[in-house]
CSV table of C-alpha atoms (C1' of nucleotides) in Angstrom, one decimal:
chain,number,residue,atom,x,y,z
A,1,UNK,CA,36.0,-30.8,-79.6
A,2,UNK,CA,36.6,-27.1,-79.0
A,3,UNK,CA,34.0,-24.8,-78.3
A,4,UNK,CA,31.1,-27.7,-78.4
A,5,UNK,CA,29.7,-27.0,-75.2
A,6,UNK,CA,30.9,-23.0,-74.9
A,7,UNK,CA,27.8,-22.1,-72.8
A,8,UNK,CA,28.0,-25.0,-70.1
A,9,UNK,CA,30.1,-23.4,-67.6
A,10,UNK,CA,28.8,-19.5,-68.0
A,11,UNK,CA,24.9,-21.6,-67.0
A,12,UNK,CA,26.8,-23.4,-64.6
A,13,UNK,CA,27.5,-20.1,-62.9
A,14,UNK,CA,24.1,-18.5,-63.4
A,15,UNK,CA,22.6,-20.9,-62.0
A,16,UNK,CA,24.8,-21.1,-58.7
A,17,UNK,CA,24.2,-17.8,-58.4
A,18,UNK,CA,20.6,-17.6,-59.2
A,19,UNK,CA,20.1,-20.2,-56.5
A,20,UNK,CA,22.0,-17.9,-53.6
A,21,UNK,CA,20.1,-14.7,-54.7
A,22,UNK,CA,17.1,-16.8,-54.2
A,23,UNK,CA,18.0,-17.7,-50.7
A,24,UNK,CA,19.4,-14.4,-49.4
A,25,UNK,CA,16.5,-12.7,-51.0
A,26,UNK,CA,13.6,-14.7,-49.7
A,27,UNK,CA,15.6,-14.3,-46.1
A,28,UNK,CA,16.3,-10.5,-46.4
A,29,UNK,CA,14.1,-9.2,-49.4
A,30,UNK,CA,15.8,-7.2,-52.0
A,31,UNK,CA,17.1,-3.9,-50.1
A,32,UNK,CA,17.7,-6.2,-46.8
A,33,UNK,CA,19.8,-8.9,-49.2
A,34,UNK,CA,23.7,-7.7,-49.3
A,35,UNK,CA,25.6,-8.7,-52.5
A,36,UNK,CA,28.2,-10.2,-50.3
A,37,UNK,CA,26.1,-12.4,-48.9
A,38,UNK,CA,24.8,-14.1,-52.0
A,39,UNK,CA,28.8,-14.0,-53.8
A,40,UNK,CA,29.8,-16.3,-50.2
A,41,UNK,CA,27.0,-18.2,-50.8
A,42,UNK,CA,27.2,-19.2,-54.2
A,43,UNK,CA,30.8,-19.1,-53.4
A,44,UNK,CA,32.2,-16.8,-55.9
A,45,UNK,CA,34.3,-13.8,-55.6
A,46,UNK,CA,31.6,-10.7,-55.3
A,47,UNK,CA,32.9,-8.9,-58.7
A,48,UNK,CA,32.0,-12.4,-60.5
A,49,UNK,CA,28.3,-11.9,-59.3
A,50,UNK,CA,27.8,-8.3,-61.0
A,51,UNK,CA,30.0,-9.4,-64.1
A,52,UNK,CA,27.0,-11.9,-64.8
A,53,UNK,CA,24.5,-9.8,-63.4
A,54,UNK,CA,25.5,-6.4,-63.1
A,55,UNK,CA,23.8,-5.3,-60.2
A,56,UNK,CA,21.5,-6.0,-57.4
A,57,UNK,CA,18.3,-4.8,-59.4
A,58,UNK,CA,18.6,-7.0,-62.0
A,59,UNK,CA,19.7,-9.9,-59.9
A,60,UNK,CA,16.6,-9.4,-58.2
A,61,UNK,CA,14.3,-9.3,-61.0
A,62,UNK,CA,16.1,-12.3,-62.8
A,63,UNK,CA,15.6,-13.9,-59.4
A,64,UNK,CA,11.7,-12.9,-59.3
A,65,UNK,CA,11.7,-14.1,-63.0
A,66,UNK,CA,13.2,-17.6,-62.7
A,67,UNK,CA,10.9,-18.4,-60.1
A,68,UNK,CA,7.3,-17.1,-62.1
A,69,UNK,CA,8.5,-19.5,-64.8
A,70,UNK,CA,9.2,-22.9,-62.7
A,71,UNK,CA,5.3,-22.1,-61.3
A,72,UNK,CA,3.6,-21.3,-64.4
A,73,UNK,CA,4.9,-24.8,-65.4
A,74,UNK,CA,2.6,-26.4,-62.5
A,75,UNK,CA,-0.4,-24.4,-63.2
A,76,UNK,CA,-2.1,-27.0,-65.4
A,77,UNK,CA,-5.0,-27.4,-67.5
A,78,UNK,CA,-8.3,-28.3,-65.6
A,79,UNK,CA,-11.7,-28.1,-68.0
A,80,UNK,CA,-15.1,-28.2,-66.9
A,81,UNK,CA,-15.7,-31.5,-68.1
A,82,UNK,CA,-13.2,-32.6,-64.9
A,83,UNK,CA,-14.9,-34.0,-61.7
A,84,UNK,CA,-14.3,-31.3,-59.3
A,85,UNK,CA,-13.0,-33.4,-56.1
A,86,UNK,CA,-10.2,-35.0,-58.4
A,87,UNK,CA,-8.9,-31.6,-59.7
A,88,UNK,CA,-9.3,-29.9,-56.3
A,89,UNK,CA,-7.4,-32.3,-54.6
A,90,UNK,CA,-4.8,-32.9,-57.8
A,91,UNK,CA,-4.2,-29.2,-57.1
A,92,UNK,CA,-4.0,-29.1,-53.5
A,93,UNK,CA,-1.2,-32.0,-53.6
A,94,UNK,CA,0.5,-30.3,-56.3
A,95,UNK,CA,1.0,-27.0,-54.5
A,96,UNK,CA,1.9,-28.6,-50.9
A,97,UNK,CA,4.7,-30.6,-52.5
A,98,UNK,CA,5.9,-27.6,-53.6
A,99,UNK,CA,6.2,-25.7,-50.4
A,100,UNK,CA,7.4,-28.8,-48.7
A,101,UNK,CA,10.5,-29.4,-51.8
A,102,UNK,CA,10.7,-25.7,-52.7
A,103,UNK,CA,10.2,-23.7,-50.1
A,104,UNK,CA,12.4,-20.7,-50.6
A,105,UNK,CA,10.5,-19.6,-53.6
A,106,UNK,CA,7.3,-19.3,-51.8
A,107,UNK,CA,9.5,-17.5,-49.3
A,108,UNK,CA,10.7,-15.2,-51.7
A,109,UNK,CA,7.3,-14.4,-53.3
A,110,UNK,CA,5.6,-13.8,-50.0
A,111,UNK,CA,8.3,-11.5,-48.9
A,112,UNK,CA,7.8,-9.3,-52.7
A,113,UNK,CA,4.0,-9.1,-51.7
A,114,UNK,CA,4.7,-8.6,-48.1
A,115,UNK,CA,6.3,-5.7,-49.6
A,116,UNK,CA,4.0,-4.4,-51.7
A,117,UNK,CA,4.5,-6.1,-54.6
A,118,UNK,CA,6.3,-3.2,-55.9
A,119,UNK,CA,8.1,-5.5,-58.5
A,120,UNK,CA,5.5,-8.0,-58.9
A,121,UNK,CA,2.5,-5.5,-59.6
A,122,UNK,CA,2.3,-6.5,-63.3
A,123,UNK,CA,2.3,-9.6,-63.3
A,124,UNK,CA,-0.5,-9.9,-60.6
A,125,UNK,CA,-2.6,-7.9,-62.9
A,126,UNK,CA,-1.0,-9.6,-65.9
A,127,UNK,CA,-1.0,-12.8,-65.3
A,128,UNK,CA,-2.2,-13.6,-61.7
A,129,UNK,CA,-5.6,-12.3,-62.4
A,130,UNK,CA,-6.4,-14.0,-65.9
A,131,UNK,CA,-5.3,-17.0,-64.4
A,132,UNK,CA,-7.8,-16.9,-61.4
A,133,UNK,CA,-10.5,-15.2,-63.6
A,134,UNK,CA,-10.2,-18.1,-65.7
A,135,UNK,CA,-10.5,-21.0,-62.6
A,136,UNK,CA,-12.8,-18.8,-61.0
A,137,UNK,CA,-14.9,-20.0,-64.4
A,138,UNK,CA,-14.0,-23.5,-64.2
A,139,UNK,CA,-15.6,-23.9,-60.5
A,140,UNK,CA,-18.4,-21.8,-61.6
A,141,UNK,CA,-18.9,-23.8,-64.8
A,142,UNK,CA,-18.9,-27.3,-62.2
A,143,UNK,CA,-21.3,-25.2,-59.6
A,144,UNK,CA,-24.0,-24.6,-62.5
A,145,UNK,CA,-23.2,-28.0,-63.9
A,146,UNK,CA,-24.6,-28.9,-60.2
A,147,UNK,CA,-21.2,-30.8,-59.9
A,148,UNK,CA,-20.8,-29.3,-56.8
A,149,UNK,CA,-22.5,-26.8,-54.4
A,150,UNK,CA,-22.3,-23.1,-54.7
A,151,UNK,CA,-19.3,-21.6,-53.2
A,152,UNK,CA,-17.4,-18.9,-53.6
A,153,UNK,CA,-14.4,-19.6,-56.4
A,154,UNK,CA,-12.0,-16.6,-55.9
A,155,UNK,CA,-12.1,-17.1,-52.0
A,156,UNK,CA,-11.9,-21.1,-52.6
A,157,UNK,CA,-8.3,-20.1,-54.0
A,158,UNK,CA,-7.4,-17.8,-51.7
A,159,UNK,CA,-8.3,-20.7,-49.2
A,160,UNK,CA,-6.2,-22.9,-51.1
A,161,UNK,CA,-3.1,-20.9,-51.8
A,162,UNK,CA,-3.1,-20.1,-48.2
A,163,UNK,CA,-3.3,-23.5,-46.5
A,164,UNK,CA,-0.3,-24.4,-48.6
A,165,UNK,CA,1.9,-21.9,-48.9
A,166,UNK,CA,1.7,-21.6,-45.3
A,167,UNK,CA,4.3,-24.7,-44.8
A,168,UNK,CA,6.8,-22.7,-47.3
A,169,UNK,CA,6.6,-19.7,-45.7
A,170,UNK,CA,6.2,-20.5,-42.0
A,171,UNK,CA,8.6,-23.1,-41.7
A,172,UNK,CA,10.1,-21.8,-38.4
A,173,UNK,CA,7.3,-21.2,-37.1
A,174,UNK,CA,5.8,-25.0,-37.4
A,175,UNK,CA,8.7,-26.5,-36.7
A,176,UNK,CA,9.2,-24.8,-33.8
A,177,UNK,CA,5.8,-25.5,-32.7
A,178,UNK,CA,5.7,-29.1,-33.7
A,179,UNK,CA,9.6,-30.1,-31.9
A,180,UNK,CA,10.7,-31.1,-35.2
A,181,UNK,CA,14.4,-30.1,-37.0
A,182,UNK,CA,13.2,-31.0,-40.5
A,183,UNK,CA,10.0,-31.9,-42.8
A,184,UNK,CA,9.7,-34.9,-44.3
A,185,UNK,CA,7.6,-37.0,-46.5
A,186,UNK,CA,5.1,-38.3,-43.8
A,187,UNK,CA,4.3,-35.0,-42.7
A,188,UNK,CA,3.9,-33.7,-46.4
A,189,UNK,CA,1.4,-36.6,-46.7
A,190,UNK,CA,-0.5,-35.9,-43.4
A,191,UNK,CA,-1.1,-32.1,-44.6
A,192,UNK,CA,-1.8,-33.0,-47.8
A,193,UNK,CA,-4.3,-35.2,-46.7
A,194,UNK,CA,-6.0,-32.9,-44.1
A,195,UNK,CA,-5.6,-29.9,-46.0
A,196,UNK,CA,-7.1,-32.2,-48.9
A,197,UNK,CA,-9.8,-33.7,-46.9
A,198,UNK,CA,-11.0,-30.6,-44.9
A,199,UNK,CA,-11.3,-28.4,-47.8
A,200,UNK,CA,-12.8,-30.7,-49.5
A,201,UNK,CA,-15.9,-31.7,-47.1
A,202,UNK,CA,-15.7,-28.1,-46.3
A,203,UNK,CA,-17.5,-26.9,-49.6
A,204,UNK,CA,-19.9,-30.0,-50.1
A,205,UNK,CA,-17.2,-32.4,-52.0
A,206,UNK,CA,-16.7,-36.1,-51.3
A,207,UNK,CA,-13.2,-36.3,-50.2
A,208,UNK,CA,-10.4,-38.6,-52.6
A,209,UNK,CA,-9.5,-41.7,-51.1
A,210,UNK,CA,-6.0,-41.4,-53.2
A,211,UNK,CA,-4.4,-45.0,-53.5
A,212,UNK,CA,-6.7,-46.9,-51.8
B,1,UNK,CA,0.2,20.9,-11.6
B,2,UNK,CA,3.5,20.6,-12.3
B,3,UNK,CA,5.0,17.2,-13.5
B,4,UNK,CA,1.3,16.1,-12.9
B,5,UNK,CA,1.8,14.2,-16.0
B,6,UNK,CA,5.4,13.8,-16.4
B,7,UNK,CA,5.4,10.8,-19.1
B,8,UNK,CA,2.9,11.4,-21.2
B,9,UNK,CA,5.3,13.3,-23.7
B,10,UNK,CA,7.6,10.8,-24.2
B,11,UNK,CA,5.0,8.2,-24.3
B,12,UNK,CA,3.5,10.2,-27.4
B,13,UNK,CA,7.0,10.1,-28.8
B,14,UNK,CA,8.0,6.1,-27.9
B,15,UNK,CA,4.0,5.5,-29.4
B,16,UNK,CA,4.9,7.3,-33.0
B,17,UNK,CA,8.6,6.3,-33.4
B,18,UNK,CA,6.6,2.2,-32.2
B,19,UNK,CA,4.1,2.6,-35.1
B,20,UNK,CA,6.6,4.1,-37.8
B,21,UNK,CA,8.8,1.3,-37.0
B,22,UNK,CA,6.5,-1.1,-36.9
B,23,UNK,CA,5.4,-0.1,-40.9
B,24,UNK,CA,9.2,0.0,-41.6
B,25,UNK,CA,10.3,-3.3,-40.8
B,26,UNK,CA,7.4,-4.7,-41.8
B,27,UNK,CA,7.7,-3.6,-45.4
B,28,UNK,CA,11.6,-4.3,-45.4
B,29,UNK,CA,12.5,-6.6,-42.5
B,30,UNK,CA,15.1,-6.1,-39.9
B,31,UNK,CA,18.3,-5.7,-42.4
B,32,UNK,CA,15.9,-3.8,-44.9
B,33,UNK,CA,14.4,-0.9,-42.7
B,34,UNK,CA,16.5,2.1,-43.2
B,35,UNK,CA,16.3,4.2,-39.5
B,36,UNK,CA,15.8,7.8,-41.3
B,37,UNK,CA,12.9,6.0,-43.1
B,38,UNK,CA,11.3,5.2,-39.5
B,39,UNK,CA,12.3,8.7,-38.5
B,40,UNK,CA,10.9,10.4,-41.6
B,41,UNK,CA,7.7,8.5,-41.0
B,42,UNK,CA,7.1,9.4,-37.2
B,43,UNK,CA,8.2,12.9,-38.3
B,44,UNK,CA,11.1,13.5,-36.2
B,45,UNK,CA,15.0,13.8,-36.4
B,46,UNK,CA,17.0,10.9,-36.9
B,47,UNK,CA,18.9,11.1,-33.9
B,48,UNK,CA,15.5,11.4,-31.6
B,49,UNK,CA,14.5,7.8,-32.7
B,50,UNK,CA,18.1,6.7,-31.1
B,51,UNK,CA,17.8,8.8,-28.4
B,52,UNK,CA,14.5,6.8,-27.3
B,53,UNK,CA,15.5,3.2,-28.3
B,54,UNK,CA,19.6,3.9,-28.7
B,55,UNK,CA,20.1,2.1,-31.8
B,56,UNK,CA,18.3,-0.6,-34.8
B,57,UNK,CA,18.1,-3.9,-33.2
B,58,UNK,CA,16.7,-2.9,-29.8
B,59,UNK,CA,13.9,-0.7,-31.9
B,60,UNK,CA,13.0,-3.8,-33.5
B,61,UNK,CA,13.1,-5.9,-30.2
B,62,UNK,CA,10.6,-3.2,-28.6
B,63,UNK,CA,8.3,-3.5,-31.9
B,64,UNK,CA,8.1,-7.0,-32.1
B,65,UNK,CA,7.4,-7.3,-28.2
B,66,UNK,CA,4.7,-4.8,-28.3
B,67,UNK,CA,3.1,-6.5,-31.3
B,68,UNK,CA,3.1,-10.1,-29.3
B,69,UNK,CA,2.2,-8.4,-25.8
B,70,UNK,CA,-1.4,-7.0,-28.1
B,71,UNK,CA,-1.9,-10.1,-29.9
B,72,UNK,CA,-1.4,-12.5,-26.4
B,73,UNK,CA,-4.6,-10.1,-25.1
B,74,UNK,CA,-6.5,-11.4,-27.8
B,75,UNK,CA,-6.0,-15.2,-26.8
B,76,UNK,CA,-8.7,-15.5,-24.7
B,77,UNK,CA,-10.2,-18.6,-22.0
B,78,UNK,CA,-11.6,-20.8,-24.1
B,79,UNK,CA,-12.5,-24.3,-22.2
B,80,UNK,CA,-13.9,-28.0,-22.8
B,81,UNK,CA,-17.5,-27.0,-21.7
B,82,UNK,CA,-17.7,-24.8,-24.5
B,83,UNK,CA,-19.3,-25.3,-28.2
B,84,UNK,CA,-16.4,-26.4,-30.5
B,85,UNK,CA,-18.7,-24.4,-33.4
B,86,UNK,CA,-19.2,-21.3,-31.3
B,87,UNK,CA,-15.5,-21.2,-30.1
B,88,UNK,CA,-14.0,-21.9,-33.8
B,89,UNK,CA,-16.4,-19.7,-35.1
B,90,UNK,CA,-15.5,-16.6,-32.5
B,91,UNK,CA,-11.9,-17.3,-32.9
B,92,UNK,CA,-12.0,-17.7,-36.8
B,93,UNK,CA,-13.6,-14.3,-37.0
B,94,UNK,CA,-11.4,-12.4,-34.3
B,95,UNK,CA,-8.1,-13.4,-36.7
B,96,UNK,CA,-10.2,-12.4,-40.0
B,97,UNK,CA,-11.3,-8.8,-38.1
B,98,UNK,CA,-7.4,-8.5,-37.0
B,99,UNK,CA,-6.0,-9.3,-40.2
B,100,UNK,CA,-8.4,-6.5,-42.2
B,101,UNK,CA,-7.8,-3.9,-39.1
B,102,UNK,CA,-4.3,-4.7,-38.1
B,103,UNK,CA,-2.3,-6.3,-41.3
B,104,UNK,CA,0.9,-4.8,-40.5
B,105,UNK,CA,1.4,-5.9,-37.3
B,106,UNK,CA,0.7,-9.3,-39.0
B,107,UNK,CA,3.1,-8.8,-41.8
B,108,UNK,CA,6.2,-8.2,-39.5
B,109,UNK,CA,5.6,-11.2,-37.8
B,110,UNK,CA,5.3,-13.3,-40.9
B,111,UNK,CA,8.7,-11.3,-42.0
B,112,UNK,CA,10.1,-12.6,-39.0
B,113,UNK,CA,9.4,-16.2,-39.3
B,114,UNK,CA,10.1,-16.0,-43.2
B,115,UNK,CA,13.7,-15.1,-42.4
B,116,UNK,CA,13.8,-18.0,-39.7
B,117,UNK,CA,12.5,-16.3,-36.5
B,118,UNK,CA,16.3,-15.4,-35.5
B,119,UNK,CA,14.3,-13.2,-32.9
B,120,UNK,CA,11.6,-15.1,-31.9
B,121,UNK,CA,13.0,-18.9,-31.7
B,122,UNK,CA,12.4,-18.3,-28.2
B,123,UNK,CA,9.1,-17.0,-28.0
B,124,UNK,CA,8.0,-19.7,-30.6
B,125,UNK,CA,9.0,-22.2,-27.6
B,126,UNK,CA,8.6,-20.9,-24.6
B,127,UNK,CA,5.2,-19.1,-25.2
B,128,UNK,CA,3.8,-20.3,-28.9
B,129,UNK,CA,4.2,-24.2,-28.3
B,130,UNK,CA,2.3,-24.3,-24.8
B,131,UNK,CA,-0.5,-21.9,-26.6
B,132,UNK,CA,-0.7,-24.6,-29.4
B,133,UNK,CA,-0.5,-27.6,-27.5
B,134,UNK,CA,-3.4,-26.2,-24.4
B,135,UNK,CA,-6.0,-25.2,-27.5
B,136,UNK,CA,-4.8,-29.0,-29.1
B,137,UNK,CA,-5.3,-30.5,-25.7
B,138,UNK,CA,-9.1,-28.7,-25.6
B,139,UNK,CA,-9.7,-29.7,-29.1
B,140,UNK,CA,-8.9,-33.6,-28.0
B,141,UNK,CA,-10.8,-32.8,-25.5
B,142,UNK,CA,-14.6,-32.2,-27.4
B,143,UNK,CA,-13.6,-34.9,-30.1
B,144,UNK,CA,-13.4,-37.0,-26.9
B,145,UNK,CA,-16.7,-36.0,-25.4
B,146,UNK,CA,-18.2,-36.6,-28.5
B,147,UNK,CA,-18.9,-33.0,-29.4
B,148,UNK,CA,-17.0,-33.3,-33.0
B,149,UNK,CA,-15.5,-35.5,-35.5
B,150,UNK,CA,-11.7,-36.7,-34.9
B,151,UNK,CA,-9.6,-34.7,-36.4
B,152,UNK,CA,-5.7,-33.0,-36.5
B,153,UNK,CA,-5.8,-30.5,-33.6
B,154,UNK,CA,-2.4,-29.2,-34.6
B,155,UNK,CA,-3.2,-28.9,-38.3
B,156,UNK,CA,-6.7,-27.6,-37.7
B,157,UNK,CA,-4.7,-24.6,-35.8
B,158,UNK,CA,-2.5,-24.2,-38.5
B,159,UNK,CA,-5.2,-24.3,-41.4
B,160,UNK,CA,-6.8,-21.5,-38.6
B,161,UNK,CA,-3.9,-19.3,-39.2
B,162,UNK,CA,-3.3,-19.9,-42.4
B,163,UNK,CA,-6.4,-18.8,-43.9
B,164,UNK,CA,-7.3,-15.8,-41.6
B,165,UNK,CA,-3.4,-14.0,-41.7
B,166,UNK,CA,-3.4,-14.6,-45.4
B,167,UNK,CA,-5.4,-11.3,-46.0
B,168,UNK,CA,-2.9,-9.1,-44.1
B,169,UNK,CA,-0.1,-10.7,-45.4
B,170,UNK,CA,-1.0,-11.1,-48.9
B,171,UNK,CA,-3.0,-8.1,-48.6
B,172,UNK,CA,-1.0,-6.3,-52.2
B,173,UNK,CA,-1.9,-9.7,-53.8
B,174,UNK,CA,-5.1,-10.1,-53.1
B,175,UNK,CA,-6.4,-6.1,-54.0
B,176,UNK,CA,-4.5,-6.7,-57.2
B,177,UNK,CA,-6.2,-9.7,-58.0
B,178,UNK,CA,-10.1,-8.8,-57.0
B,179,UNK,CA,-9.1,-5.6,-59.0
B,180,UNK,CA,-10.0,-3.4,-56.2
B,181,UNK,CA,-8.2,-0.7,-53.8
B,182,UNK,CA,-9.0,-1.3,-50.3
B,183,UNK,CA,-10.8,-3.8,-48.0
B,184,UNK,CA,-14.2,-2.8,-46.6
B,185,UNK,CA,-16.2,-4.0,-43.9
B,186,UNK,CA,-18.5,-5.9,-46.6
B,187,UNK,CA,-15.4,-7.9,-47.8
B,188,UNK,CA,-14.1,-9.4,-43.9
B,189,UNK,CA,-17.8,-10.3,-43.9
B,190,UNK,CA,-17.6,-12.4,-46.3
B,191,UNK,CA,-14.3,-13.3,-45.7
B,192,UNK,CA,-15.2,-14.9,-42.1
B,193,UNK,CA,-18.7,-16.1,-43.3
B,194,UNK,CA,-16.4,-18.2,-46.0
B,195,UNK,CA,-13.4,-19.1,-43.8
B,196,UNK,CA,-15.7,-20.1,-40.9
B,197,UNK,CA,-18.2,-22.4,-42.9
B,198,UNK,CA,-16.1,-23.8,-45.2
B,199,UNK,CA,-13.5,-24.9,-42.0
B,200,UNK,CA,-16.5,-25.6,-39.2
B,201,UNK,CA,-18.1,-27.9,-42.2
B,202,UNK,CA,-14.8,-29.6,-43.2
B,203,UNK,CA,-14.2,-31.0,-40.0
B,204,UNK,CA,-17.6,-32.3,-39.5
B,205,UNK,CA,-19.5,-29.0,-37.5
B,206,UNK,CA,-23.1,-27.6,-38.3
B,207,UNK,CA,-21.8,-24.1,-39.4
B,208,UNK,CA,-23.0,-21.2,-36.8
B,209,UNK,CA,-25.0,-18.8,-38.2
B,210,UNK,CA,-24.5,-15.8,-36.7
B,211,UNK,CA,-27.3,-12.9,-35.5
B,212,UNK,CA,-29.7,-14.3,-38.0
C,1,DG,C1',14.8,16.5,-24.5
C,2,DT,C1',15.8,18.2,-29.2
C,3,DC,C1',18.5,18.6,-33.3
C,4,DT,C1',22.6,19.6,-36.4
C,5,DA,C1',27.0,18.0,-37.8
C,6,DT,C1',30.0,14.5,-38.3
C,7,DA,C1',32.5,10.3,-37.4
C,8,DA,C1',33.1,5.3,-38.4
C,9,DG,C1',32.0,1.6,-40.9
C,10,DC,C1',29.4,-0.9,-44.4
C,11,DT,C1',27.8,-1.8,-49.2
C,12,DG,C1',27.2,-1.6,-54.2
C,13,DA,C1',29.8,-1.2,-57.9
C,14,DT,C1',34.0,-0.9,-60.9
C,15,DA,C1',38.9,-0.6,-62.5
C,16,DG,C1',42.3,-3.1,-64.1
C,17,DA,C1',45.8,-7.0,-63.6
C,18,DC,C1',45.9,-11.7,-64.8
D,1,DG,C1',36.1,-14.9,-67.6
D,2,DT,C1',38.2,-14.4,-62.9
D,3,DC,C1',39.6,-12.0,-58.9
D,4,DT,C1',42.0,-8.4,-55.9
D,5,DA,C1',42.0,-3.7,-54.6
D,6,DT,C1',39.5,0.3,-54.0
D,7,DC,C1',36.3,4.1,-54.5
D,8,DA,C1',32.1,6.7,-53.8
D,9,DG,C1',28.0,6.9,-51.5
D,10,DC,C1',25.1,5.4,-48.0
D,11,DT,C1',23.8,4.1,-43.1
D,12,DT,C1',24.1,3.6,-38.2
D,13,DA,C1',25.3,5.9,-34.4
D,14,DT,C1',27.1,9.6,-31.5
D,15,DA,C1',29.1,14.1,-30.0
D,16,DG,C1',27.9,18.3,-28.4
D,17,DA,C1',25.4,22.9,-28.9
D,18,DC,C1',21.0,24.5,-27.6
DNA sequence: GTCTATAAGCTGATAGAC
DNA sequence: GTCTATCAGCTTATAGAC
């Protein structure tokens, strides 16, 4: 019995932590952030927080880190041989449910490339760009295919990205607008729909009718 | 001739220490901004800059207010005897022109809201809300007269915003992705030509086509 | 109005007992 | 591994000479 689970309570830890960086940073960025802040919130003395992660840089980046992974894990595989309006709208759902359920990561991007993306440079290049190169293909492949009418990809993405991240990112700002305290599903659901819908009829698809 | 122009001085200096400031906090955020930073940028000593605005949070007060006081100027008259397409369309491509020419203006305000708008709650009420809900009411207004499709006035602003302040905010993002090291007039051409069609068309308006 | 010098307080980081 | 006490350096803000 001893010893079987020795790393349970060490992840435990990381992860409370990980999860008040994430907050504190997305609020304040990384210079704004104060250690403090993050050991209250995660509820921890503030010498527990640099034992696990030494200091504010690394937090940061381990931060930055933990969240790149959780979204590569929704970026998919579409193929040419998919119908255009399904993966669209697939995608658009996708990414609105996660700025409705996660939005402090969205938050916490936003505020890196806000910044300059001085941290995040690399991986735009690295990753961000193969990735869109590669969609970018994709639409291309379904424009030629005569699947749909000719648009430009890259700025289709943009579009995208923008329309949905928006709800992470401006919260405040919509709520504030809108009278409400909170999000909740039937909202999520309205936008996904519109934002769905719109984008949708605005290039030259036939909207999906999900459910119906 | 004497003290024929007695303010223009310190105008010059309240302008500089405004647009250093304004670069400042919108790279770091309130927290973030370090004061000899803004005072190293406008080029003067440290304790000028407090001299003109006494100390941190009233500099950001006066930076934030000057940024909404030039962005209300650009909110123009726009009324139910108009064209939906032409008003969308001039509107759409104001916000695009304002994002390429003015992105950090822009990018404190998104700052602001991503860390909750603890400065702006009121503004976002008392000046934001009745904005929203007059262009809404204007919108309900030519979907009622039969001049456009129904659709979400609310959401249709939003997906307004959304799109157009994405390329000042996301400015680092988008250069890194399209592998390129400025914007240029060519690019917020196509830009509004894509944002304007693609939106006009997905809620159901002929696109305009403009000076052709 | 301008600018150097410095006070007062905050913040990241660590030492060292438990 | 945990947590209190504390240091060194940074940051805001001001005092006071010019």
């Amino acid at each position: 019995m001893k010893k079987a689970e020795p790393a349970r309570p060490r992840d435990k830890h990381l992860v409370t932590i990980l999860m008040a960086a994430e907050e504190e940073f997305a609020r304040h960025g990384l210079k704004g952030a104060r250690m403090q802040a993050i050991a209250d919130r995660a509820g921890l003395p503030k010498a527990n927080v640099h034992y696990y992660f030494r200091n504010k840089n690394r937090l940061y980046l381990a931060v930055l880190n933990n969240i790149m992974t959780t979204w590569n894990d929704f970026f998919r595989g579409v193929t040419v041989e998919d119908d255009p309006a399904v993966a669209l709208d697939t995608f658009i759902r996708q990414k609105v449910r996660l700025s409705f359920q996660q939005p402090t990561a969205s938050r916490l991007f936003a505020n890196e490339i806000i910044q300059g993306a001085p941290y995040l440079s690399e991986y735009l290049r690295e990753v961000m760009r193969p990735w869109v190169d590669e969609r970018a293909r994709i639409i291309t492949g379904w424009i030629d295919a005569g699947k749909m009418p000719a648009t430009d990809p890259v700025l289709l993405i943009f579009m995208i990205w923008a329309t949905t991240q928006h709800y992470a990112d401006f919260q405040a700002q919509i709520l504030g607008i809108m009278d409400r305290d909170t999000y909740d599903e039937q909202l999520m659901e309205e936008v996904s729909e519109f934002v769905s819908a719109t984008i949708l009829t605005g290039i030259g698809l036939t909207p999906v009718r999900p459910d119906r």
